[in-house]
Structure formats: structure tokens, C-alpha cells
Short mmCIF file of C-alpha atoms in Angstrom, two decimals:
data_model
loop_
_atom_site.label_atom_id
_atom_site.label_comp_id
_atom_site.label_asym_id
_atom_site.label_seq_id
_atom_site.Cartn_x
_atom_site.Cartn_y
_atom_site.Cartn_z
CA LYS A 1 -28.72 10.18 -19.68
CA ASP A 2 -27.28 10.09 -23.36
CA ARG A 3 -23.93 10.46 -21.98
CA ALA A 4 -22.89 6.90 -23.67
CA ASP A 5 -21.57 5.44 -20.08
CA ALA A 6 -25.52 4.92 -18.99
CA VAL A 7 -26.11 2.74 -21.76
CA CYS A 8 -22.97 0.48 -21.48
CA TYR A 9 -23.23 0.07 -17.24
CA GLY A 10 -27.23 -1.04 -18.64
CA CYS A 11 -24.88 -4.48 -19.29
CA HIS A 12 -21.78 -3.12 -16.91
CA GLY A 13 -22.93 -2.14 -13.91
CA ASP A 14 -19.43 -4.44 -11.65
CA ALA A 15 -17.77 -1.59 -14.00
CA GLU A 16 -19.01 1.25 -12.90
CA ALA A 17 -18.04 1.29 -9.24
CA GLU A 18 -14.55 -0.28 -10.09
CA PHE A 19 -14.19 2.85 -11.91
CA ALA A 20 -15.48 4.77 -8.67
CA LYS A 21 -11.25 5.44 -7.51
CA SER A 22 -9.55 8.65 -7.11
CA ALA A 23 -7.98 8.72 -10.14
CA VAL A 24 -10.35 8.35 -13.71
CA HIS A 25 -9.22 8.67 -17.51
CA PRO A 26 -10.97 11.54 -18.68
CA PRO A 27 -12.76 9.59 -21.57
CA VAL A 28 -14.71 7.27 -18.44
CA LEU A 29 -15.30 10.52 -16.38
CA ALA A 30 -16.76 12.08 -19.15
CA GLY A 31 -19.07 8.33 -19.86
CA GLN A 32 -17.54 8.97 -23.56
CA CYS A 33 -16.84 4.95 -23.22
CA THR A 34 -16.53 4.76 -27.04
CA THR A 35 -13.62 7.38 -28.07
CA CYS A 36 -12.24 3.53 -27.31
CA HIS A 37 -14.60 0.68 -27.72
CA SER A 38 -16.54 0.23 -30.76
CA ALA A 39 -20.01 -0.13 -30.07
CA HIS A 40 -21.27 -2.49 -32.30
CA GLY A 41 -17.89 -4.88 -33.63
CA ALA A 42 -13.80 -4.55 -33.39
CA SER A 43 -10.83 -6.46 -34.48
CA GLU A 44 -9.46 -5.95 -31.57
CA SER A 45 -10.14 -7.56 -28.37
CA HIS A 46 -12.84 -5.57 -26.28
CA LEU A 47 -13.88 -4.11 -28.74
CA LEU A 48 -10.99 -1.64 -28.23
CA ARG A 49 -10.73 0.70 -31.64
CA ALA A 50 -7.31 0.49 -31.62
CA ALA A 51 -4.56 -2.17 -30.25
CA PRO A 52 -3.77 -0.26 -26.97
CA GLY A 53 -0.25 1.47 -27.47
CA PRO A 54 -0.09 4.63 -29.39
CA ALA A 55 -2.77 4.01 -31.78
CA LEU A 56 -5.67 4.43 -29.33
CA CYS A 57 -3.98 6.20 -26.88
CA GLY A 58 -2.36 8.32 -29.88
CA ARG A 59 -5.44 9.84 -31.02
CA CYS A 60 -5.75 11.83 -27.71
CA HIS A 61 -1.98 11.85 -26.20
CA GLU A 62 -0.22 13.14 -29.89
CA ASP A 63 2.10 15.41 -28.61
CA LEU A 64 3.25 13.12 -26.08
CA LEU A 65 3.82 9.87 -28.35
CA LYS A 66 4.91 11.50 -31.02
CA PRO A 67 8.32 10.16 -31.51
CA GLN A 68 10.75 12.96 -31.31
CA ALA A 69 14.15 13.91 -32.81
CA GLY A 70 17.54 14.66 -31.11
CA ALA A 71 19.41 12.58 -27.63
CA GLY A 72 17.24 11.18 -25.13
CA THR A 73 16.04 8.61 -23.58
CA GLU A 74 13.54 7.28 -23.67
CA HIS A 75 11.72 4.30 -20.73
CA PRO A 76 11.37 0.78 -22.53
CA PRO A 77 8.00 0.52 -21.97
CA PHE A 78 6.90 3.92 -23.37
CA ALA A 79 9.10 3.69 -26.05
CA GLU A 80 7.89 0.20 -27.68
CA GLY A 81 4.14 1.09 -26.79
CA ASP A 82 3.41 -0.76 -24.20
CA CYS A 83 1.19 1.88 -21.76
CA LEU A 84 -0.64 -0.48 -19.98
CA THR A 85 2.01 -1.75 -18.76
CA CYS A 86 1.87 0.22 -15.97
CA HIS A 87 -1.03 2.45 -16.54
CA ASP A 88 -4.73 1.63 -15.75
CA ALA A 89 -6.80 2.11 -18.58
CA HIS A 90 -10.13 3.71 -16.58
CA ALA A 91 -9.15 4.37 -13.39
CA SER A 92 -6.87 3.93 -9.82
CA ASN A 93 -6.02 4.93 -6.80
CA VAL A 94 -2.57 5.63 -7.34
CA PRO A 95 -1.94 9.51 -8.83
CA GLY A 96 -1.23 9.45 -12.47
CA MET A 97 -3.47 6.55 -13.31
CA LEU A 98 -0.61 3.56 -12.27
CA VAL A 99 -1.88 -0.15 -12.50
CA GLU A 100 0.35 -0.25 -8.73
CA GLY A 101 1.84 2.08 -6.59
CA GLN A 102 5.97 3.12 -7.42
CA GLN A 103 7.63 0.86 -4.69
CA THR A 104 6.05 -1.48 -6.45
CA LEU A 105 5.57 -1.04 -9.82
CA CYS A 106 8.63 0.04 -10.77
CA LEU A 107 10.24 -2.86 -8.56
CA GLU A 108 8.55 -5.15 -11.18
CA CYS A 109 11.26 -4.94 -13.39
CA HIS A 110 14.10 -2.38 -11.94
CA SER A 111 14.56 -6.14 -9.35
CA ASP A 112 18.23 -5.22 -8.62
CA LEU A 113 18.12 -1.85 -7.54
CA GLY A 114 15.06 -3.54 -5.09
CA ASP A 115 17.23 -6.77 -3.82
CA ALA A 116 20.02 -3.20 -3.51
CA LEU A 117 18.15 -1.50 -1.67
CA ALA A 118 17.09 -4.09 1.04
CA ALA A 119 20.61 -4.64 1.62
CA ASP A 120 21.90 -0.47 1.92
CA LYS A 121 22.62 0.88 4.70
CA SER A 122 21.63 4.17 3.80
CA ARG A 123 18.26 5.01 1.26
CA HIS A 124 17.14 8.07 -0.52
CA ALA A 125 13.69 8.79 1.37
CA PRO A 126 12.02 9.08 -3.13
CA ALA A 127 13.79 5.42 -3.60
CA THR A 128 12.31 3.82 -0.91
CA ASP A 129 9.31 6.41 0.34
CA GLY A 130 7.85 4.62 -3.83
CA ARG A 131 8.79 8.31 -5.19
CA CYS A 132 10.91 8.29 -8.32
CA THR A 133 9.12 10.33 -10.84
CA GLN A 134 10.28 12.87 -8.36
CA CYS A 135 13.68 12.71 -9.55
CA HIS A 136 12.94 11.10 -13.23
CA ASN A 137 10.62 11.75 -16.11
CA PRO A 138 8.66 7.57 -16.63
CA HIS A 139 7.73 8.78 -20.45
CA ARG A 140 11.67 10.60 -22.26
CA SER A 141 13.63 12.72 -20.77
CA LYS A 142 16.57 14.94 -23.23
CA LEU A 143 18.54 13.77 -20.38
CA ALA A 144 20.42 10.21 -19.26
CA LYS A 145 18.76 8.21 -16.87
CA LEU A 146 15.31 9.66 -17.48
CA LEU A 147 15.68 12.59 -14.63
CA GLN A 148 14.33 15.80 -15.04
CA ALA A 149 17.38 17.73 -14.67
CA GLU A 150 20.90 18.05 -13.90
CA THR A 151 22.10 17.60 -10.71
CA PRO A 152 23.03 19.37 -8.20
CA ASP A 153 19.89 21.78 -9.74
CA LEU A 154 17.45 18.50 -9.39
CA CYS A 155 18.41 17.76 -6.01
CA VAL A 156 18.73 21.21 -4.19
CA ALA A 157 15.17 21.29 -5.15
CA CYS A 158 14.36 19.31 -2.49
CA HIS A 159 17.56 19.33 -0.35
CA LYS A 160 16.02 23.69 -0.34
CA PRO A 161 19.11 24.38 2.95
CA LEU A 162 21.05 23.41 0.88
CA GLY A 163 21.05 24.76 -1.56
CA GLN A 164 20.88 28.58 -0.25
CA LYS A 165 24.67 26.98 1.03
CA LEU A 166 25.97 26.38 -2.08
CA LYS A 167 24.55 30.11 -3.48
CA GLN A 168 25.87 31.88 -0.32
CA GLU A 169 29.20 30.63 0.61
CA GLN A 170 32.49 29.19 -0.51
CA VAL A 171 31.53 25.38 -2.11
CA HIS A 172 33.62 22.59 -2.25
CA PRO A 173 33.77 21.58 -6.65
CA PRO A 174 32.67 18.63 -7.08
CA ALA A 175 28.54 19.68 -5.23
CA GLU A 176 28.79 22.48 -7.09
CA ARG A 177 28.49 20.33 -9.90
CA ASP A 178 27.80 16.68 -9.60
CA CYS A 179 26.52 15.51 -6.30
CA LEU A 180 26.58 11.66 -7.50
CA ARG A 181 30.02 12.54 -7.65
CA CYS A 182 29.88 11.67 -3.57
CA HIS A 183 26.45 10.34 -3.59
CA ALA A 184 24.13 7.60 -4.35
CA PRO A 185 20.88 8.55 -6.08
CA HIS A 186 19.23 5.36 -3.91
CA GLY A 187 20.75 3.54 -1.62
CA SER A 188 24.77 2.56 -0.17
CA PRO A 189 26.27 -0.39 2.18
CA GLN A 190 28.03 3.48 3.67
CA THR A 191 26.64 5.80 5.33
CA LYS A 192 24.64 9.56 3.81
CA LEU A 193 24.45 7.39 0.68
CA LEU A 194 28.78 7.68 0.06
CA VAL A 195 29.23 5.69 -3.02
CA GLU A 196 32.98 4.48 -0.51
CA ALA A 197 33.35 5.56 2.43
CA GLN A 198 34.45 8.07 3.57
CA GLN A 199 38.31 8.25 3.50
CA LYS A 200 38.56 6.17 0.29
CA LEU A 201 36.32 9.02 -1.51
CA CYS A 202 38.25 12.03 0.23
CA GLY A 203 41.52 10.72 -0.77
CA GLU A 204 40.19 10.31 -4.51
CA CYS A 205 40.45 14.02 -4.75
CA HIS A 206 43.02 14.94 -1.50
CA ASP A 207 46.61 13.22 -2.25
CA THR A 208 46.15 12.00 2.12
CA LYS A 209 50.01 10.99 0.94
CA ASP A 210 51.81 14.01 0.17
CA ALA A 211 54.19 15.80 3.14
CA ALA A 212 51.48 19.19 2.29
CA PHE A 213 48.86 17.49 3.19
CA SER A 214 50.54 15.76 6.75
CA SER A 215 51.76 18.53 7.48
CA ALA A 216 48.18 19.82 7.84
CA HIS A 217 46.87 17.10 9.32
CA ILE A 218 50.08 17.31 11.82
CA GLY A 219 50.81 13.70 10.77
CA ILE A 220 47.69 12.33 11.54
CA ASP A 221 47.28 8.93 9.73
CA ALA A 222 44.57 9.58 6.90
CA SER A 223 42.25 6.36 7.74
CA VAL A 224 41.75 6.73 10.98
CA MET A 225 40.42 10.91 10.69
CA ASN A 226 36.89 11.79 10.37
CA CYS A 227 37.64 14.64 7.59
CA VAL A 228 33.76 15.49 8.50
CA SER A 229 34.47 16.80 11.77
CA CYS A 230 36.23 19.78 11.11
CA HIS A 231 34.87 20.00 7.09
CA ASP A 232 31.95 21.05 5.81
CA PRO A 233 31.93 18.47 2.56
#
């Protein structure tokens, strides 16, 4: 009965039911309304103790929000302190207290990606299932594109059997260096998320006009070959 919310819900009864969701902001869950709101008056709307963003959220999330030196990338809403662009301040039924599922929320800004995915022949499951943060950090990263890790380490975290093959067998050099040399990360007009049609892609490294290539392939025109019928990529 001594919790602040017992008093607050006396007038804001509608809020009590609204906050009964799967992901609840810890101050809300603990009944500590005055962590963010002033009980009597404030210069900010909604009686907030400070403007939403670093000034308010940084009181608890100081380590996350403090500036970091060195190279890296930051998600623009995070860099601009627009926490409430992505997060609900009180409660949500989406993990991370997001205002929408990632497949909706992220595409509100990255609409070009959504349009491309709709037209693509092959699509990366995390991109279509709304698991953007499986590959990207939603706040900041030391890596380009807000990636959680470099490829191929990032990719084999999900593609575990492939990761074992890469450790134990002879490896195609591009696969050893960077999966994105051959595969698109979100979607592609080609099968298998290839960045180009197979023959054109392989021909970027393998000179299909070379006499040794022609001899090894008994003179078959490379344009009609299915490279992966004989080679594991």
C-alpha cells in the first residue's frame, strides 16, 4: 500500500490495466512512478522530471547512453536521443518494450528495405520474421551497419552445420573471409540470396575464358553451367 502506484492508480485506473503486459518498465513494475514523473508539477509535459531521452532515461541507463569515443556506428534514433521512437515508456507485449514488432517498427524508417523484400525471390528469414536485432545492434556497434559481429562469425551463429564444415573441410576463400561477398543479407532477386546470378558471380573470380578453365570443363560454355552441381560453394 506504500507504493506510489497505489496512490496514482486511484485516479489513473485505466493505466493499471494498460501496464499489465509481458514487458514492463522496471520502475512501473516496482510502482515507482515518481522515478520519471513529478508528483506535483514539472516544466515537461506529462509531469516528466526531464525531457524524454538522455536527460530522463540516462538517469538509469547512463552506461548505455553515455558518449563513446572511437570508430563505430550508432542507430540515428539512439544517437538523437529519441528513445520513445522505438520503446514504450511503460509496458509492451513486444520484447524490449518496443512499440511495435520489429517487422513493423524497423520498416517504418527502412521502407526501402521492405519494398525490396516484397519483390525479392529469396529472403533471409531473420529479415522477414522481424528478428532484425539478431544481426544488428539497435543502439550502437563498433562495426559498420550496426552488426553484432563480423561475418562469417555472425552467420555461423545460426548456420551451425555450415560453421562445422568451414572448420573441418577445405574452404572456399570467399566463404572463409566474408559471407557477404556472395550473399545478400536481407533479400535477393536470385536464389540462395546470391548477389548475382551464379554464373556471373563465379566468373568474377574464375576466368571462364581461360584455356585451363575450358579444358577442365571439357569445353562446356560457362553460361550454361550449374557450378554447384559439382562444387560446394
